[in-house]
């Protein structure tokens, strides 16, 4: 059963193991804004209906569909077109996650129910004409409404700038994969970390720290950050935590704990509040930045306190020495006066 449910009293989603992940393109970005605004994704080849691909795509029927696509749309790979239509209609499921690629932005969304737009208006001929117009169009100047009939509703989870805020592995996938619809399930954890700051998937709690600093990062600072964060979220058992990084400053650091919810369900709530900040009634928890800063600075503060204590001890000893010298001087003066007074 596909589902995304939340842990009670928290916003950490629990992702079903059988959810799939897809990349959907938007015709060079021209349909991206409409997809996000109207909350749908779509695929072309209007001449191929959902009813056409409900049957098994093999043998004579598959050849009939290929020939249909070749006659109407041309192209060298009608089989791939038919296959994408079948996948969009039959393999995308409710709560699967789509990475929707625009020209300058990428959106991540939960996929909803299948539906169809107006077939009478959105004919294959109209679709072909829109494609021809896009070939000579200028992005951000020319605008087109999506001409595709086959659609699915979506719920947008997050929108990122395509290069500056994207995981470099996903940027590479977008660069080398130009298909209109692709299965990206092998990148499931990377996609989920782009959607959520924290999530539970396949028995692992994953927390994502997004580094936006463009300057070089000190190796000491990075290692101390990872160790301190691991101690916090594992209740001082950092060996439980594994790390994945896609860090080229900026980039992401992923910390993961296996079987965490099963063994430490109540601790997850506390750790979540410590890591991300939050309130329980009148108690407010600090954010991870404050906590980790305190931990990293703990040794420094301890040494500083030791130095301050030694300084105070030295000053006290010096004052005591000065007091003793003054007392000795007074005693010497008294003795001198006693010697010169007649008996």
CSV table of C-alpha atoms in Angstrom, one decimal:
chain,number,residue,atom,x,y,z
A,1,UNK,CA,0.0,0.0,0.0
A,2,UNK,CA,1.4,3.4,-1.0
A,3,UNK,CA,1.2,6.0,1.7
A,4,UNK,CA,3.0,8.9,3.4
A,5,UNK,CA,2.0,9.2,7.0
A,6,UNK,CA,3.4,11.4,9.8
A,7,UNK,CA,4.7,10.3,13.1
A,8,UNK,CA,2.1,11.4,15.8
A,9,UNK,CA,2.8,15.0,17.1
A,10,UNK,CA,5.6,15.5,14.5
A,11,UNK,CA,6.1,16.6,11.0
A,12,UNK,CA,8.5,13.8,10.1
A,13,UNK,CA,6.9,11.7,7.3
A,14,UNK,CA,7.2,8.0,7.2
A,15,UNK,CA,7.6,7.0,3.6
A,16,UNK,CA,6.2,3.7,2.4
A,17,UNK,CA,8.9,1.3,1.0
A,18,UNK,CA,7.0,0.7,-2.2
A,19,UNK,CA,6.8,4.4,-3.3
A,20,UNK,CA,8.4,5.1,-6.6
A,21,UNK,CA,10.3,8.1,-7.8
A,22,UNK,CA,10.0,9.8,-11.3
A,23,UNK,CA,11.4,12.6,-13.3
A,24,UNK,CA,9.0,14.6,-15.4
A,25,UNK,CA,10.2,17.2,-17.9
A,26,UNK,CA,8.2,20.3,-18.9
A,27,UNK,CA,9.0,20.9,-22.6
A,28,UNK,CA,12.1,22.9,-22.0
A,29,UNK,CA,10.5,24.5,-19.0
A,30,UNK,CA,7.6,26.1,-20.9
A,31,UNK,CA,5.0,24.2,-19.0
A,32,UNK,CA,6.7,24.3,-15.5
A,33,UNK,CA,4.8,27.3,-14.1
A,34,UNK,CA,1.5,25.9,-15.3
A,35,UNK,CA,2.2,22.5,-13.8
A,36,UNK,CA,3.0,24.1,-10.4
A,37,UNK,CA,0.3,26.7,-10.4
A,38,UNK,CA,-2.5,24.3,-11.6
A,39,UNK,CA,-1.0,21.4,-9.6
A,40,UNK,CA,-0.7,18.7,-12.3
A,41,UNK,CA,1.8,16.9,-14.5
A,42,UNK,CA,1.1,15.6,-18.0
A,43,UNK,CA,2.5,13.7,-20.8
A,44,UNK,CA,2.1,14.1,-24.6
A,45,UNK,CA,1.2,11.9,-27.5
A,46,UNK,CA,-2.5,12.7,-27.2
A,47,UNK,CA,-3.2,10.2,-30.0
A,48,UNK,CA,-2.4,7.4,-27.6
A,49,UNK,CA,-5.2,7.1,-25.1
A,50,UNK,CA,-5.3,5.4,-21.7
A,51,UNK,CA,-7.6,2.8,-23.2
A,52,UNK,CA,-4.9,2.1,-25.8
A,53,UNK,CA,-2.3,1.2,-23.2
A,54,UNK,CA,-4.5,-0.7,-20.8
A,55,UNK,CA,-3.9,-3.9,-22.8
A,56,UNK,CA,-0.6,-5.7,-22.8
A,57,UNK,CA,1.9,-3.9,-25.0
A,58,UNK,CA,3.2,-6.9,-26.9
A,59,UNK,CA,2.8,-8.5,-30.3
A,60,UNK,CA,0.4,-7.1,-32.9
A,61,UNK,CA,-1.2,-4.5,-30.7
A,62,UNK,CA,2.1,-2.9,-29.8
A,63,UNK,CA,3.0,-2.7,-33.5
A,64,UNK,CA,-0.4,-1.0,-34.2
A,65,UNK,CA,0.3,1.7,-31.6
A,66,UNK,CA,3.8,2.2,-32.9
A,67,UNK,CA,2.6,2.7,-36.4
A,68,UNK,CA,-0.1,5.1,-35.2
A,69,UNK,CA,2.5,7.3,-33.4
A,70,UNK,CA,4.9,7.2,-36.4
A,71,UNK,CA,2.2,8.4,-38.8
A,72,UNK,CA,1.0,11.2,-36.6
A,73,UNK,CA,4.1,12.4,-34.8
A,74,UNK,CA,7.0,11.1,-36.9
A,75,UNK,CA,10.2,10.4,-35.0
A,76,UNK,CA,12.6,7.5,-34.9
A,77,UNK,CA,11.5,5.8,-31.6
A,78,UNK,CA,7.7,5.4,-31.6
A,79,UNK,CA,8.1,2.4,-29.3
A,80,UNK,CA,9.6,4.6,-26.5
A,81,UNK,CA,6.7,7.0,-26.9
A,82,UNK,CA,4.1,4.3,-26.5
A,83,UNK,CA,6.0,2.9,-23.5
A,84,UNK,CA,6.1,6.3,-21.7
A,85,UNK,CA,2.3,6.7,-22.2
A,86,UNK,CA,1.8,3.2,-20.7
A,87,UNK,CA,4.0,4.0,-17.8
A,88,UNK,CA,2.4,7.3,-17.1
A,89,UNK,CA,-1.1,5.8,-17.1
A,90,UNK,CA,-0.4,2.5,-15.4
A,91,UNK,CA,2.8,2.6,-13.3
A,92,UNK,CA,2.6,6.0,-11.6
A,93,UNK,CA,0.7,5.5,-8.3
A,94,UNK,CA,-0.8,7.8,-5.7
A,95,UNK,CA,1.8,9.2,-3.3
A,96,UNK,CA,4.7,8.4,-5.7
A,97,UNK,CA,7.1,11.3,-5.9
A,98,UNK,CA,7.8,13.3,-9.0
A,99,UNK,CA,10.9,15.5,-9.6
A,100,UNK,CA,9.5,18.1,-12.1
A,101,UNK,CA,12.3,19.8,-14.1
A,102,UNK,CA,12.0,23.4,-15.2
A,103,UNK,CA,14.4,25.6,-17.0
A,104,UNK,CA,15.6,27.3,-13.8
A,105,UNK,CA,13.8,25.5,-11.0
A,106,UNK,CA,13.0,22.0,-9.9
A,107,UNK,CA,9.9,21.0,-8.0
A,108,UNK,CA,9.2,17.9,-5.9
A,109,UNK,CA,5.6,16.7,-5.6
A,110,UNK,CA,3.5,13.9,-4.5
A,111,UNK,CA,1.6,12.3,-7.3
A,112,UNK,CA,-2.2,12.0,-7.2
A,113,UNK,CA,-5.1,10.7,-9.3
A,114,UNK,CA,-5.1,10.3,-13.0
A,115,UNK,CA,-7.5,12.5,-15.0
A,116,UNK,CA,-7.9,13.8,-18.6
A,117,UNK,CA,-8.2,17.3,-20.0
A,118,UNK,CA,-10.6,18.2,-22.8
A,119,UNK,CA,-9.9,15.8,-25.7
A,120,UNK,CA,-12.0,17.9,-28.1
A,121,UNK,CA,-9.8,20.9,-27.7
A,122,UNK,CA,-6.5,19.2,-27.1
A,123,UNK,CA,-6.2,17.3,-30.4
A,124,UNK,CA,-3.0,15.7,-31.6
A,125,UNK,CA,-2.8,18.4,-34.3
A,126,UNK,CA,-3.0,21.2,-31.7
A,127,UNK,CA,-0.3,19.4,-29.6
A,128,UNK,CA,2.0,19.2,-32.7
A,129,UNK,CA,1.5,22.9,-33.5
A,130,UNK,CA,2.4,23.9,-29.9
A,131,UNK,CA,5.6,21.9,-30.1
A,132,UNK,CA,6.5,23.6,-33.4
A,133,UNK,CA,5.9,27.0,-31.9
A,134,UNK,CA,8.1,26.2,-28.9
A,135,UNK,CA,11.0,25.3,-31.2
A,136,UNK,CA,11.3,29.0,-32.1
A,137,UNK,CA,10.1,30.5,-28.9
A,138,UNK,CA,12.1,32.4,-26.3
A,139,UNK,CA,11.8,31.3,-22.7
A,140,UNK,CA,10.3,33.9,-20.3
A,141,UNK,CA,9.0,35.9,-23.3
A,142,UNK,CA,6.7,33.4,-25.0
A,143,UNK,CA,4.1,31.4,-23.1
A,144,UNK,CA,2.1,28.3,-23.9
A,145,UNK,CA,-0.6,26.3,-22.2
A,146,UNK,CA,0.0,22.6,-21.8
A,147,UNK,CA,-1.6,20.8,-24.8
A,148,UNK,CA,-1.5,17.3,-23.2
A,149,UNK,CA,-4.6,15.3,-22.4
A,150,UNK,CA,-3.2,12.7,-20.0
A,151,UNK,CA,-2.6,14.2,-16.6
A,152,UNK,CA,-2.1,13.5,-12.9
A,153,UNK,CA,-2.8,15.7,-10.0
A,154,UNK,CA,0.1,16.7,-7.7
A,155,UNK,CA,0.8,18.2,-4.3
A,156,UNK,CA,3.9,20.3,-4.4
A,157,UNK,CA,6.4,19.6,-1.6
A,158,UNK,CA,9.3,21.9,-2.3
A,159,UNK,CA,10.7,24.0,-5.1
A,160,UNK,CA,14.5,24.5,-5.5
A,161,UNK,CA,16.7,26.6,-7.7
A,162,UNK,CA,18.0,24.2,-10.4
A,163,UNK,CA,21.7,24.5,-9.8
A,164,UNK,CA,22.6,26.5,-6.6
A,165,UNK,CA,20.3,24.5,-4.3
A,166,UNK,CA,20.2,21.1,-6.0
A,167,UNK,CA,22.0,18.0,-5.0
A,168,UNK,CA,24.8,17.6,-7.5
A,169,UNK,CA,23.9,13.9,-8.2
A,170,UNK,CA,20.4,15.1,-9.3
A,171,UNK,CA,21.9,17.9,-11.4
A,172,UNK,CA,23.9,15.3,-13.2
A,173,UNK,CA,20.9,13.1,-13.8
A,174,UNK,CA,19.0,16.0,-15.3
A,175,UNK,CA,22.0,16.8,-17.6
A,176,UNK,CA,22.4,13.2,-19.0
A,177,UNK,CA,18.7,12.1,-19.0
A,178,UNK,CA,16.6,14.0,-21.5
A,179,UNK,CA,13.5,11.7,-21.5
A,180,UNK,CA,10.1,13.2,-20.8
A,181,UNK,CA,9.4,10.6,-18.1
A,182,UNK,CA,12.0,8.5,-16.3
A,183,UNK,CA,12.1,6.2,-13.3
A,184,UNK,CA,14.5,7.6,-10.7
A,185,UNK,CA,13.9,5.1,-7.9
A,186,UNK,CA,17.6,4.4,-7.6
A,187,UNK,CA,17.9,8.0,-6.3
A,188,UNK,CA,15.1,7.6,-3.8
A,189,UNK,CA,17.0,8.8,-0.7
A,190,UNK,CA,18.5,11.8,-2.5
A,191,UNK,CA,15.1,12.8,-3.8
A,192,UNK,CA,13.5,12.4,-0.4
A,193,UNK,CA,16.3,14.5,1.2
A,194,UNK,CA,15.5,17.2,-1.3
A,195,UNK,CA,11.8,17.0,-0.3
A,196,UNK,CA,12.1,16.8,3.5
A,197,UNK,CA,14.5,17.9,6.2
A,198,UNK,CA,13.8,14.7,8.1
A,199,UNK,CA,12.1,11.5,7.1
A,200,UNK,CA,11.8,7.8,7.9
A,201,UNK,CA,12.3,5.4,4.9
A,202,UNK,CA,13.1,1.7,4.9
A,203,UNK,CA,13.7,1.6,8.6
A,204,UNK,CA,16.1,4.6,8.7
A,205,UNK,CA,15.8,8.0,10.1
A,206,UNK,CA,17.5,10.5,7.8
A,207,UNK,CA,18.2,14.1,8.7
A,208,UNK,CA,19.4,16.5,6.0
A,209,UNK,CA,21.6,19.5,6.8
A,210,UNK,CA,21.8,21.9,3.9
A,211,UNK,CA,25.1,23.7,3.6
A,212,UNK,CA,24.8,27.0,1.7
A,213,UNK,CA,28.3,28.4,2.4
A,214,UNK,CA,30.3,28.8,-0.9
A,215,UNK,CA,33.7,29.3,0.7
A,216,UNK,CA,36.0,26.5,1.7
A,217,UNK,CA,34.9,24.6,4.9
A,218,UNK,CA,37.4,23.7,7.5
A,219,UNK,CA,37.9,20.0,7.8
A,220,UNK,CA,38.0,20.3,11.6
A,221,UNK,CA,34.7,22.3,11.6
A,222,UNK,CA,33.0,19.7,9.3
A,223,UNK,CA,34.2,16.7,11.3
A,224,UNK,CA,33.2,18.3,14.6
A,225,UNK,CA,29.8,19.2,13.2
A,226,UNK,CA,29.1,15.7,12.0
A,227,UNK,CA,30.3,14.1,15.2
A,228,UNK,CA,28.3,16.5,17.4
A,229,UNK,CA,25.2,16.1,15.4
A,230,UNK,CA,25.5,12.3,15.4
A,231,UNK,CA,25.9,12.3,19.2
A,232,UNK,CA,22.7,14.5,19.6
A,233,UNK,CA,20.4,12.5,17.3
A,234,UNK,CA,21.7,9.1,18.5
A,235,UNK,CA,21.6,9.8,22.2
A,236,UNK,CA,25.4,9.8,22.5
A,237,UNK,CA,25.9,6.7,20.4
A,238,UNK,CA,27.4,8.1,17.2
A,239,UNK,CA,28.5,4.7,15.9
A,240,UNK,CA,24.8,4.1,15.1
A,241,UNK,CA,24.9,6.9,12.6
A,242,UNK,CA,26.0,6.7,9.0
A,243,UNK,CA,26.8,9.7,6.8
A,244,UNK,CA,26.2,10.5,3.2
A,245,UNK,CA,27.4,13.7,1.7
A,246,UNK,CA,26.9,15.5,-1.6
A,247,UNK,CA,28.9,18.5,-0.4
A,248,UNK,CA,30.8,20.7,-2.7
A,249,UNK,CA,30.0,23.8,-0.6
A,250,UNK,CA,27.1,24.3,-1.0
A,251,UNK,CA,25.6,20.8,-0.7
A,252,UNK,CA,23.9,18.4,1.6
A,253,UNK,CA,25.0,16.3,4.6
A,254,UNK,CA,22.7,13.3,5.4
A,255,UNK,CA,22.9,11.6,8.8
A,256,UNK,CA,21.0,8.3,9.0
A,257,UNK,CA,20.1,5.9,11.9
A,258,UNK,CA,18.9,2.4,11.1
A,259,UNK,CA,15.9,1.0,12.9
A,260,UNK,CA,15.6,4.1,15.0
A,261,UNK,CA,11.9,4.4,15.2
A,262,UNK,CA,11.4,0.8,16.2
A,263,UNK,CA,13.9,0.9,19.1
A,264,UNK,CA,13.8,4.5,20.2
A,265,UNK,CA,10.4,5.8,19.2
A,266,UNK,CA,10.0,8.3,22.1
A,267,UNK,CA,13.6,9.5,21.7
A,268,UNK,CA,12.9,10.4,18.1
A,269,UNK,CA,10.4,13.0,19.2
A,270,UNK,CA,12.9,14.5,21.6
A,271,UNK,CA,15.7,14.4,19.1
A,272,UNK,CA,13.6,16.0,16.4
A,273,UNK,CA,12.8,19.0,18.7
A,274,UNK,CA,16.5,19.3,19.6
A,275,UNK,CA,17.6,19.2,16.0
A,276,UNK,CA,14.9,21.4,14.4
A,277,UNK,CA,13.7,23.4,17.3
A,278,UNK,CA,10.1,23.3,18.7
A,279,UNK,CA,7.9,23.6,21.7
A,280,UNK,CA,6.0,21.2,24.1
A,281,UNK,CA,3.5,23.3,26.1
A,282,UNK,CA,5.7,25.9,27.9
A,283,UNK,CA,9.0,24.2,27.1
A,284,UNK,CA,11.0,25.5,24.2
A,285,UNK,CA,13.9,23.6,22.6
A,286,UNK,CA,16.8,25.3,20.9
A,287,UNK,CA,17.7,24.7,17.2
A,288,UNK,CA,20.5,22.4,16.1
A,289,UNK,CA,22.7,25.4,15.4
A,290,UNK,CA,22.6,26.6,19.0
A,291,UNK,CA,23.0,23.1,20.4
A,292,UNK,CA,25.9,22.1,18.1
A,293,UNK,CA,27.6,25.5,18.7
A,294,UNK,CA,27.4,24.8,22.4
A,295,UNK,CA,28.8,21.3,22.0
A,296,UNK,CA,31.6,22.4,19.7
A,297,UNK,CA,32.5,25.3,22.0
A,298,UNK,CA,32.3,23.1,25.2
A,299,UNK,CA,36.0,22.2,25.2
A,300,UNK,CA,36.9,25.8,24.4
A,301,UNK,CA,34.7,27.1,27.2
A,302,UNK,CA,36.1,24.6,29.6
A,303,UNK,CA,39.7,25.5,28.8
A,304,UNK,CA,38.8,29.2,29.0
A,305,UNK,CA,37.2,28.6,32.5
A,306,UNK,CA,40.4,26.8,33.6
A,307,UNK,CA,42.6,29.6,32.4
A,308,UNK,CA,40.3,32.1,34.1
A,309,UNK,CA,40.4,30.1,37.3
A,310,UNK,CA,44.2,29.9,37.2
A,311,UNK,CA,44.4,33.6,36.6
A,312,UNK,CA,42.1,34.3,39.5
A,313,UNK,CA,44.2,31.9,41.7
A,314,UNK,CA,47.4,33.7,40.6
A,315,UNK,CA,45.8,37.1,41.3
A,316,UNK,CA,44.6,35.9,44.7
A,317,UNK,CA,48.1,34.5,45.5
A,318,UNK,CA,49.6,37.9,44.5
A,319,UNK,CA,47.2,39.8,46.7
A,320,UNK,CA,47.9,37.5,49.6
A,321,UNK,CA,51.7,38.0,49.0
A,322,UNK,CA,51.2,41.8,48.9
A,323,UNK,CA,49.2,41.6,52.2
A,324,UNK,CA,51.9,39.5,53.9
A,325,UNK,CA,54.5,41.9,52.7
A,326,UNK,CA,52.6,44.9,54.2
A,327,UNK,CA,52.0,43.0,57.4
A,328,UNK,CA,55.8,42.2,57.6
A,329,UNK,CA,56.6,45.9,56.9
A,330,UNK,CA,54.2,47.0,59.7
A,331,UNK,CA,55.8,44.5,62.2
A,332,UNK,CA,59.2,45.8,61.3
A,333,UNK,CA,58.1,49.4,61.9
A,334,UNK,CA,56.7,48.4,65.3
A,335,UNK,CA,59.9,46.7,66.3
A,336,UNK,CA,62.0,49.7,65.3
A,337,UNK,CA,59.7,52.0,67.4
A,338,UNK,CA,60.0,49.7,70.3
A,339,UNK,CA,63.8,49.8,70.1
A,340,UNK,CA,64.1,53.6,70.2
A,341,UNK,CA,61.6,54.2,73.1
A,342,UNK,CA,63.6,54.7,76.4
A,343,UNK,CA,63.1,52.0,79.0
